[in-house]
Short mmCIF file of C-alpha atoms and ligand atoms in Angstrom, two decimals:
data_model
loop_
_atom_site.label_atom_id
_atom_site.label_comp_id
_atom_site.label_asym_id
_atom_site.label_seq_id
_atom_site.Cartn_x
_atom_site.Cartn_y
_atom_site.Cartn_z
CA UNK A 213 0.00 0.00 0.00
CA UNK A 214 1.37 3.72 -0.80
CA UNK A 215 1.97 6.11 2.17
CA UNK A 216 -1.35 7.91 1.20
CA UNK A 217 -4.44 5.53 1.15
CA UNK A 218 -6.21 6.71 3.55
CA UNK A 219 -6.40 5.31 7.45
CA UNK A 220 -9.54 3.88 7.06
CA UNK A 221 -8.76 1.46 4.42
CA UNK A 222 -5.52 0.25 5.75
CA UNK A 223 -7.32 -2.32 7.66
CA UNK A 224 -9.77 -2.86 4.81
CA UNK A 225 -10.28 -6.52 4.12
CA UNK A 226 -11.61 -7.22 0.60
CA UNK A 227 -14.09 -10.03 -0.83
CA UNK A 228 -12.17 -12.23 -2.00
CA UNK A 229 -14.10 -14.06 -5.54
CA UNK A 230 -13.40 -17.80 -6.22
CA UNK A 231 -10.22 -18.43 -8.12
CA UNK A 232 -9.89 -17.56 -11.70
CA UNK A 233 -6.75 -19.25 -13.81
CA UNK A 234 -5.93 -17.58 -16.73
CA UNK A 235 -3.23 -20.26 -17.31
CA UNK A 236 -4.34 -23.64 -16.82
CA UNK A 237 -7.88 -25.51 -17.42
CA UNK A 238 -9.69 -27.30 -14.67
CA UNK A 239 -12.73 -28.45 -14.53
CA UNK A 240 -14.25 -25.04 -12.48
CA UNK A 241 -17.01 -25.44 -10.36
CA UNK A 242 -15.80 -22.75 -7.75
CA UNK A 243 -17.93 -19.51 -9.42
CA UNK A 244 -21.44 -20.51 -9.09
CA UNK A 245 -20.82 -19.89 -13.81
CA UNK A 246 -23.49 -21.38 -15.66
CA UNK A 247 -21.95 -24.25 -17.66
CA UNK A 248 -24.60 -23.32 -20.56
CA UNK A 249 -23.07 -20.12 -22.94
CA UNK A 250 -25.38 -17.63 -23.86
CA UNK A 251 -27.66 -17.70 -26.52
CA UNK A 252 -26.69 -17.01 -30.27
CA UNK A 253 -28.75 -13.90 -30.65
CA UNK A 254 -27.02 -12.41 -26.96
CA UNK A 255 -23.07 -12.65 -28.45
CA UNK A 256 -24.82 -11.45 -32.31
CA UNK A 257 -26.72 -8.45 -30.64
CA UNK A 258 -23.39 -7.58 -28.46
CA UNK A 259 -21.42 -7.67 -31.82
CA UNK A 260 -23.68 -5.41 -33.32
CA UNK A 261 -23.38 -2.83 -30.35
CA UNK A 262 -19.69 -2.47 -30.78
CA UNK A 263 -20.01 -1.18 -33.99
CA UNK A 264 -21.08 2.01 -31.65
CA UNK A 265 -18.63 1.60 -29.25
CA UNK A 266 -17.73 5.39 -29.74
CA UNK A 267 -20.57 6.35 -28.61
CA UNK A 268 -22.03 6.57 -24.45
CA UNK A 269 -24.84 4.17 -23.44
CA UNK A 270 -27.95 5.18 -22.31
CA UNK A 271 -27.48 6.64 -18.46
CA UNK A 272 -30.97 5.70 -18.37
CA UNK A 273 -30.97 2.09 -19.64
CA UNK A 274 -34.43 2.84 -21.12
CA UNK A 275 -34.88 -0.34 -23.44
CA UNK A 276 -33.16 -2.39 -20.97
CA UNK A 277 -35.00 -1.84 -17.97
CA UNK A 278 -37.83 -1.90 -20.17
CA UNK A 279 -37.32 -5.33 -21.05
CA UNK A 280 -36.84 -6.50 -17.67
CA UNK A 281 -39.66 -4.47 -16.47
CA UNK A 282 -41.96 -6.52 -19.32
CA UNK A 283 -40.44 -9.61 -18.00
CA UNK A 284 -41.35 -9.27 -14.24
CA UNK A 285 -44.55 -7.76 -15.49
CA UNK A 286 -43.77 -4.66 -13.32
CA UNK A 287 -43.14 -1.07 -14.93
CA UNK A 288 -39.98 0.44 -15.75
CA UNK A 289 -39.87 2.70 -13.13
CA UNK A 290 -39.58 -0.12 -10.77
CA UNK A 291 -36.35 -1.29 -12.40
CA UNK A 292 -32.65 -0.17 -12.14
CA UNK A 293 -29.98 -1.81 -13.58
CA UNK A 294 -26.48 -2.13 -12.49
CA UNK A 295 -22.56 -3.35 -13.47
CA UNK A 296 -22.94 -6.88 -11.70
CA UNK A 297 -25.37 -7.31 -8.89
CA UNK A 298 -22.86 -6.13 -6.88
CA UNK A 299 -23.28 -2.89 -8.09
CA UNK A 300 -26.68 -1.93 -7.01
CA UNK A 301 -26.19 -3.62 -3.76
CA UNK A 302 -23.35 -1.17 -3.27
CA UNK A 303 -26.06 1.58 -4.36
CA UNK A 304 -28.60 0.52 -1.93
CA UNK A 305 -26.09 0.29 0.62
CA UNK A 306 -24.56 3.77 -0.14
CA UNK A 307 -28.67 4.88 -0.43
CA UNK A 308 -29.60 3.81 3.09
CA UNK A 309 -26.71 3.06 5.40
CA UNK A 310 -24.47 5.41 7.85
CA UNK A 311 -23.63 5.60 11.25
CA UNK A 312 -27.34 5.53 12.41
CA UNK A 313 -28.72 2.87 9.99
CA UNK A 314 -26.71 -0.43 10.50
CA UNK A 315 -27.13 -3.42 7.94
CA UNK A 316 -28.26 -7.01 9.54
CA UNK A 317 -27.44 -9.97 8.11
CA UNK A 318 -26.69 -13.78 9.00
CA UNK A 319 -23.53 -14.80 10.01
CA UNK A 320 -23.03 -16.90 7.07
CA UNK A 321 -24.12 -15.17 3.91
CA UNK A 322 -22.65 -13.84 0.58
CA UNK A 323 -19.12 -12.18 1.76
CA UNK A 324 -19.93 -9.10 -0.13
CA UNK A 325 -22.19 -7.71 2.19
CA UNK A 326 -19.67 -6.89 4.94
CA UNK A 327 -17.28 -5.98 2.56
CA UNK A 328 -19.98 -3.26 1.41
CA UNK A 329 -19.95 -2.17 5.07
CA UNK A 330 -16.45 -1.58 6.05
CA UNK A 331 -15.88 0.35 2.76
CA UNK A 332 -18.48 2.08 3.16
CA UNK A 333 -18.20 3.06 6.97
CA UNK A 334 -21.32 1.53 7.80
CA UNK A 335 -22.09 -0.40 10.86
CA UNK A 336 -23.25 -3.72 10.43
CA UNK A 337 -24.75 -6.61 12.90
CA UNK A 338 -24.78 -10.49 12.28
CA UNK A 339 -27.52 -12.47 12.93
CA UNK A 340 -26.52 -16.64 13.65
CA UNK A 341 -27.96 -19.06 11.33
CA UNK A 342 -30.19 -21.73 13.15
CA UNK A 343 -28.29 -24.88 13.85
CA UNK A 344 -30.10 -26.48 10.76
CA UNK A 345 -28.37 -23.26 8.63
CA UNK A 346 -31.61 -21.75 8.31
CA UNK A 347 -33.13 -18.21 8.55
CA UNK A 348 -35.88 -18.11 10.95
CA UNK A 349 -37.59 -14.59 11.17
CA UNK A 350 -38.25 -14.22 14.77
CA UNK A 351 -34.21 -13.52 14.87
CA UNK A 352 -34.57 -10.20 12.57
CA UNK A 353 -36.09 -7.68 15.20
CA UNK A 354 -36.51 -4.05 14.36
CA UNK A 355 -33.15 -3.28 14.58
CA UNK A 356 -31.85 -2.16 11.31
CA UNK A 357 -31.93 -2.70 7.33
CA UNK A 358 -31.79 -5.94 6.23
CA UNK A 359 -30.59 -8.20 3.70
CA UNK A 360 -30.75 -11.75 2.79
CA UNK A 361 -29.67 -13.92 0.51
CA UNK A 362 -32.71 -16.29 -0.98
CA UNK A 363 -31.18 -18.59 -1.69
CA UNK A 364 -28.55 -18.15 0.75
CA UNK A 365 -24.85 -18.43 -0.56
CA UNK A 366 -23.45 -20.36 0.50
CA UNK A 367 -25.13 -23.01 2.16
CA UNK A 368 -27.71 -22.95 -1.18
CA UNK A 369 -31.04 -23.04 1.39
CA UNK A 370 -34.13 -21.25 0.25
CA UNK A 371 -36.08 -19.37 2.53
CA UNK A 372 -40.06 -20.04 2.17
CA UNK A 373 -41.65 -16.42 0.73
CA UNK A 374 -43.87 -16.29 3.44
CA UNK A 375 -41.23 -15.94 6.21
CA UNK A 376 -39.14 -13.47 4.35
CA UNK A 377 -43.14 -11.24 4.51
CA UNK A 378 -42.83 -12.35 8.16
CA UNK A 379 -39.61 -10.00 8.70
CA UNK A 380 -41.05 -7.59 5.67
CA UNK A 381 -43.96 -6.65 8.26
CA UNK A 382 -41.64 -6.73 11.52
CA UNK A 383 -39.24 -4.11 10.15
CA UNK A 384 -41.73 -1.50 8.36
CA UNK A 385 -39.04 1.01 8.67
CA UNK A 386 -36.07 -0.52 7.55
CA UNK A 387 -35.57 -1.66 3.64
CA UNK A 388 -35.03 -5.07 3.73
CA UNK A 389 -33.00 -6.08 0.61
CA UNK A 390 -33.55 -9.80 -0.77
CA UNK A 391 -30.58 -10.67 -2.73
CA UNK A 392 -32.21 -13.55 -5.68
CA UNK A 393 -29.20 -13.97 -7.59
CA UNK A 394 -30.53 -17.83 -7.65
CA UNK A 395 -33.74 -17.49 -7.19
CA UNK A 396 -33.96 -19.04 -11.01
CA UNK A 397 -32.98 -22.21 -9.60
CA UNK A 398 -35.62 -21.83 -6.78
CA UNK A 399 -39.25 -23.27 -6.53
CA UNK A 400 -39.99 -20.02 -5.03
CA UNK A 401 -39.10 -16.04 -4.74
CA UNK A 402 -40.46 -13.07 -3.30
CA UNK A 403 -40.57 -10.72 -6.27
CA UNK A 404 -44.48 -9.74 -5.48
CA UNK A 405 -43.24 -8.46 -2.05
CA UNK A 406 -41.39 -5.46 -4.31
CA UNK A 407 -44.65 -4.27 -5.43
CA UNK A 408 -46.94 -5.15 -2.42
CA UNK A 409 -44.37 -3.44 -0.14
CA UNK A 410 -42.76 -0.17 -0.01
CA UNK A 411 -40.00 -1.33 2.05
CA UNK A 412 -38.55 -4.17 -0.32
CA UNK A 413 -35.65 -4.68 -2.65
CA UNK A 414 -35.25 -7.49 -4.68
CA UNK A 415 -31.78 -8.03 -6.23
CA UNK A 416 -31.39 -10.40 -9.30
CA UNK A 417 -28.42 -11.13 -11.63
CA UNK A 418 -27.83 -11.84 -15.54
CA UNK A 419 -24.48 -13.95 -14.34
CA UNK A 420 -25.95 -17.32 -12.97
CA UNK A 421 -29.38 -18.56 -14.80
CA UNK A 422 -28.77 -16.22 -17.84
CA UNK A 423 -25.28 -17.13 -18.31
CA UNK A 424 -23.52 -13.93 -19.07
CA UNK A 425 -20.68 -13.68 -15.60
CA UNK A 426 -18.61 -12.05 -17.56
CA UNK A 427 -20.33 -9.11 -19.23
CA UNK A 428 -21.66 -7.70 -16.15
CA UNK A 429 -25.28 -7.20 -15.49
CA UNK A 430 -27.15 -6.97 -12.34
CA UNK A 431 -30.48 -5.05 -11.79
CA UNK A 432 -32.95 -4.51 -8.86
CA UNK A 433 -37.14 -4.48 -8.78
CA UNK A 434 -38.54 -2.09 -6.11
CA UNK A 435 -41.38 0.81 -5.19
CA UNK A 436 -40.70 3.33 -7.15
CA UNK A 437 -39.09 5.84 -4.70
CA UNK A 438 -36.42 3.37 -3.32
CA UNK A 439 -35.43 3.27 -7.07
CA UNK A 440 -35.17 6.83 -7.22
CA UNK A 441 -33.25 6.86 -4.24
CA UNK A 442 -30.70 4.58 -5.87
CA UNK A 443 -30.65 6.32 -8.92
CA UNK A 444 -29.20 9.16 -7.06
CA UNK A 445 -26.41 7.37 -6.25
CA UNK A 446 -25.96 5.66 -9.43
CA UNK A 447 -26.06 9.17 -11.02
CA UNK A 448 -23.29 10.22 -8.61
CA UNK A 449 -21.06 7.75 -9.07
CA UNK A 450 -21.62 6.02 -12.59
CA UNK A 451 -23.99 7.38 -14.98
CA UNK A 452 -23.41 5.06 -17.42
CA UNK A 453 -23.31 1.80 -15.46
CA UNK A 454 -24.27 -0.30 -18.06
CA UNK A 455 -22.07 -0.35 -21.38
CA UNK A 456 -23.74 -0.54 -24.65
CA UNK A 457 -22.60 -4.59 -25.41
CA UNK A 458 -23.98 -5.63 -22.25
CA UNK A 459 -27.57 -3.50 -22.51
CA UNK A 460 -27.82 -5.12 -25.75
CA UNK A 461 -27.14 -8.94 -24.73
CA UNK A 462 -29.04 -8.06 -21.82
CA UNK A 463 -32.26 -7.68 -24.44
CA UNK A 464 -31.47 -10.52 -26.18
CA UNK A 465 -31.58 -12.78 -23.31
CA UNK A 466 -34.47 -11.79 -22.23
CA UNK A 467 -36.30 -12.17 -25.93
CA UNK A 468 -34.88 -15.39 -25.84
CA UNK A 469 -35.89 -16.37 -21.94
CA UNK A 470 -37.00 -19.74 -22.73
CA UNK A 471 -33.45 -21.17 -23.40
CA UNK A 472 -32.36 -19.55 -20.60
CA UNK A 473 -35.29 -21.73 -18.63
CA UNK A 474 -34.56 -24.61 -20.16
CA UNK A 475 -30.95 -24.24 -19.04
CA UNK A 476 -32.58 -23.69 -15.96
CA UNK A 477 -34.17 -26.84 -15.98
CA UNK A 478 -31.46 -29.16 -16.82
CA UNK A 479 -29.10 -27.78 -13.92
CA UNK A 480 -31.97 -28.30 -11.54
CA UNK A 481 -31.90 -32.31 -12.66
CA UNK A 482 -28.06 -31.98 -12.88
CA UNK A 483 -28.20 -30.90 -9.17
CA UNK A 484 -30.78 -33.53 -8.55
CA UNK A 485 -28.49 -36.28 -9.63
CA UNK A 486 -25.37 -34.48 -8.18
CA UNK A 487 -27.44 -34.62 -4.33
CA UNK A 488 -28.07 -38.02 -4.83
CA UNK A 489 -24.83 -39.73 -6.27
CA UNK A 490 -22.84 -37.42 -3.38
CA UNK A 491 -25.36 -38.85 -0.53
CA UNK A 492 -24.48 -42.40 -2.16
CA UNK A 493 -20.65 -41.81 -1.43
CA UNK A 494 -21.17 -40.21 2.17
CA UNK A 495 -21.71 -36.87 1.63
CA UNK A 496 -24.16 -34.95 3.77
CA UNK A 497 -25.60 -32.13 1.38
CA UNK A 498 -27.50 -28.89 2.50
CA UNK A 499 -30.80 -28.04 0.59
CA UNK A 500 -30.03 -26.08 -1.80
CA UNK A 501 -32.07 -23.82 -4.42
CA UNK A 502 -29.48 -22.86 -5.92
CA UNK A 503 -26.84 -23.66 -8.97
CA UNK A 504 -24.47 -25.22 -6.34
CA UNK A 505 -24.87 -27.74 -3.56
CA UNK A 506 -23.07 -27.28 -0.04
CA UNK A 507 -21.56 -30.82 1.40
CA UNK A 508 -19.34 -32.27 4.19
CA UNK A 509 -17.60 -35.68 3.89
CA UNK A 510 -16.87 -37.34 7.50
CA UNK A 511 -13.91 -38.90 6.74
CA UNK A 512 -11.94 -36.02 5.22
CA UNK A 513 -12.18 -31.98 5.95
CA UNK A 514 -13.10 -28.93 3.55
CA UNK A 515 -10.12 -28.32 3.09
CA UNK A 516 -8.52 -30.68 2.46
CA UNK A 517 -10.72 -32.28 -0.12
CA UNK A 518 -10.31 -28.99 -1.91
CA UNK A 519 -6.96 -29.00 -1.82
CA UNK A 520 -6.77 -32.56 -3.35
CA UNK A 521 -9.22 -31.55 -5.86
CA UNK A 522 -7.49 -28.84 -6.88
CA UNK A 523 -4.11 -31.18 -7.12
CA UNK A 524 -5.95 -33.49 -9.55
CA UNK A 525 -7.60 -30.35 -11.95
CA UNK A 526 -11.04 -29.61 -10.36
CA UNK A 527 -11.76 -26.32 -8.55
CA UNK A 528 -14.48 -26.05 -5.95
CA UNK A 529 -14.81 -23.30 -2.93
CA UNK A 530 -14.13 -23.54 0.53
CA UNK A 531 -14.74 -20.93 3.17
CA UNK A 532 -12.27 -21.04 5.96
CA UNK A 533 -14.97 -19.53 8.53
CA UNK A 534 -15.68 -21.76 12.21
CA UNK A 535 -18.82 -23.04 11.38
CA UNK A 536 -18.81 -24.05 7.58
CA UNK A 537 -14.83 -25.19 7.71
CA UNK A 538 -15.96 -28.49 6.71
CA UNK A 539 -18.15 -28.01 4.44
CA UNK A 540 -17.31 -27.47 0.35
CA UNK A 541 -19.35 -25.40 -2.38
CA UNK A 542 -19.94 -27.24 -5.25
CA UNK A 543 -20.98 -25.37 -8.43
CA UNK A 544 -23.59 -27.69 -11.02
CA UNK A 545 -21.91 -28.17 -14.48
CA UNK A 546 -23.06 -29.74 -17.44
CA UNK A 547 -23.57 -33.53 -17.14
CA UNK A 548 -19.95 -34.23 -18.56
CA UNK A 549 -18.36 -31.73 -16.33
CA UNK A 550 -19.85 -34.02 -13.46
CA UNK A 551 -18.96 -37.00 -14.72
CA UNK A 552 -15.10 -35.98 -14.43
CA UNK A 553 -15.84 -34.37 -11.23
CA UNK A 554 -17.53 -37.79 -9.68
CA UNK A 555 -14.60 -39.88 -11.25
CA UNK A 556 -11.99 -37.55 -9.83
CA UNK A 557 -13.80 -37.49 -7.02
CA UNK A 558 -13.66 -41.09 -6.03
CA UNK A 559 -10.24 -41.02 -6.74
CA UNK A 560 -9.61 -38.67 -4.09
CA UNK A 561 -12.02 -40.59 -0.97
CA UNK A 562 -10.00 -44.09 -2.25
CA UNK A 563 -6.72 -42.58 -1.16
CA UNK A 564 -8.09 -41.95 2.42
N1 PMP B 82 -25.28 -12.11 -4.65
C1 PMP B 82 -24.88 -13.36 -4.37
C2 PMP B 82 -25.56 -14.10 -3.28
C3 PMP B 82 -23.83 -13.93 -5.10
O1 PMP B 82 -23.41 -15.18 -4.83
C4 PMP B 82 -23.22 -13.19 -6.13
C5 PMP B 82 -22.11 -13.80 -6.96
N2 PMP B 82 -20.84 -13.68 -6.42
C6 PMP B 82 -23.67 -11.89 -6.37
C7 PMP B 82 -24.71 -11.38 -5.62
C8 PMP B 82 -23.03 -10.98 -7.37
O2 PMP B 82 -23.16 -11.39 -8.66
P1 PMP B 82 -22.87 -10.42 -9.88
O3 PMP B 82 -22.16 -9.20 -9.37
O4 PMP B 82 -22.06 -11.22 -10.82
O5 PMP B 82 -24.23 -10.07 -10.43
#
């Protein structure tokens, strides 16, 4: 660090994303990627757009968050769209946090979210996941905005919509922020609550279901004056958040939604068969509604098992943290993908 970042930040510990090797392949099921690529029409419509390149997007994303807005059957005005999920929940934290307005969130949740406090000099408070790694909403008092993974990352458990209202109508004051990035892979989510209440945010992603990671496109559904509110910021800090390739991809995967579904469908059976031949070999697996499963072998710990993954060409994620040490994140591929990964797999419980 130079002699002039500033105190605050010397301390500052970043998130730290899943690893990405330039240099070598392995099979990579670390990212929570979709193993599907994007439509035709997305890569077509973002060749097209580049043609333009020398001109600005649209600070107001109008076609896009039209589009989206048509898809959600909500209006445009409810709709802002970001650089990566990421990016609006930075705007909604910027929106509504300070010194007096502390986040709440579980103890074991997507990383980000703390990271979003300490660089933003907001307080935050963690609430324990139940023993069973489960939200419950009697634990979320009045006691400051919330948000919550649904699915959570990264133990991959749904929450049922009707608790997440539950905590929604104890906390009428605070915005409670539900973070959906794989709510695709869900049986349920709680996009109705944006539009029945004036308190909720609902945070979805392009990279997982719609398979586009890498060209950056997040977006959130809300009453109309929370979007303002985060328009603000965006307008203050990055008027044109969304570049023109992206917008137009963006468009094209939503024309073309039912491939995206479909891909939907086979990871859902992919994860299916993923729970079941993982159970057969010893695994306990969390319920997940998600594109990833969470499991814990007894006979060899997290970390090790990723290490000896990793050793043999597979990536996976662990989390060092106390209480999910043993456990590994497990990203769905395609069915090939899994067949290496089960082979590989085995090798590495025979050597035990
Ligand atoms: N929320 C959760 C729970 C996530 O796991 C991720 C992916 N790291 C994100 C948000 C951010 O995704 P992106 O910025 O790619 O939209």
């Amino acid at each position: 660090m130079s002699r002039f970042l500033k105190e605050a930040f010397k301390s500052l510990s970043c998130y730290v994303p899943g690893e990405q090797f330039q240099d070598r392949k392995f099979i990579k099921l670390n990212t929570n990627e979709s193993p599907y690529p994007p439509s035709p029409l997305v890569a077509a419509r973002a060749m097209e757009a580049a043609k333009c390149l020398q001109l600005y997007s649209d600070p107001e994303s109008a076609a896009l968050r039209q589009a989206i807005a048509g898809l959600h059957q909500v209006k445009a005005e409810n709709v802002i769209v970001s650089n990566g999920s990421d990016e609006v929940l930075n705007f909604a934290f910027l929106a509504f946090g300070d010194a007096s307005h502390p986040f709440v969130f579980a103890d074991i949740t997507y990383g980000f979210y703390k990271v979003l406090c300490d660089v933003n000099d907001i307080p935050y408070v963690t609430v324990p996941l139940r023993e069973d790694f489960t939200i419950r909403a009697e634990d979320y008092p009045d006691s400051g905005h919330i948000v919550l993974a649904d699915p959570n990352a990264p133990t991959g458990i749904p929450m049922p919509a009707e608790e997440v209202e539950k905590i929604v109508q104890a906390n009428p004051d605070r915005v409670v922020i539900v973070d959906e990035a794989y709510a695709d892979f869900s049986e349920s989510d709680c996009l109705s609550l944006a539009l029945k209440y004036d308190n909720v945010l609902i945070v979805r992603t392009f990279s997982k279901s719609r398979s586009m990671a890498g060209a950056r496109l997040g977006y959130a559904i809300g009453n109309e004056k929370l979007i303002v509110d985060l328009k603000l910021v965006k307008d203050s800090i990055d008027p044109y958040n969304v570049n023109l390739m992206t917008s137009a991809a963006g468009i094209a995967a939503i024309e073309e939604n039912s491939y995206y579904m479909e891909n939907c469908e086979k990871i859902i059976r992919t994860r299916r068969k993923t729970v079941k031949k993982l159970e057969s070999m010893g695994f306990s697996v969390l319920p997940s509604g998600a594109n990833f499963v969470f499991a814990r072998h007894p006979g060899i710990g997290g970390e090790q098992l990723y290490r000896k993954l990793k050793d043999k060409g597979v990536l996976i994620r662990h989390f060092s943290s106390e209480r999910i040490r043993d456990f590994n994140r497990i990203t769905i591929g395609g069915e090939e993908q899994m067949d290496c990964f089960f082979n590989i797999l085995d090798d590495c419980l025979n050597e035990l």
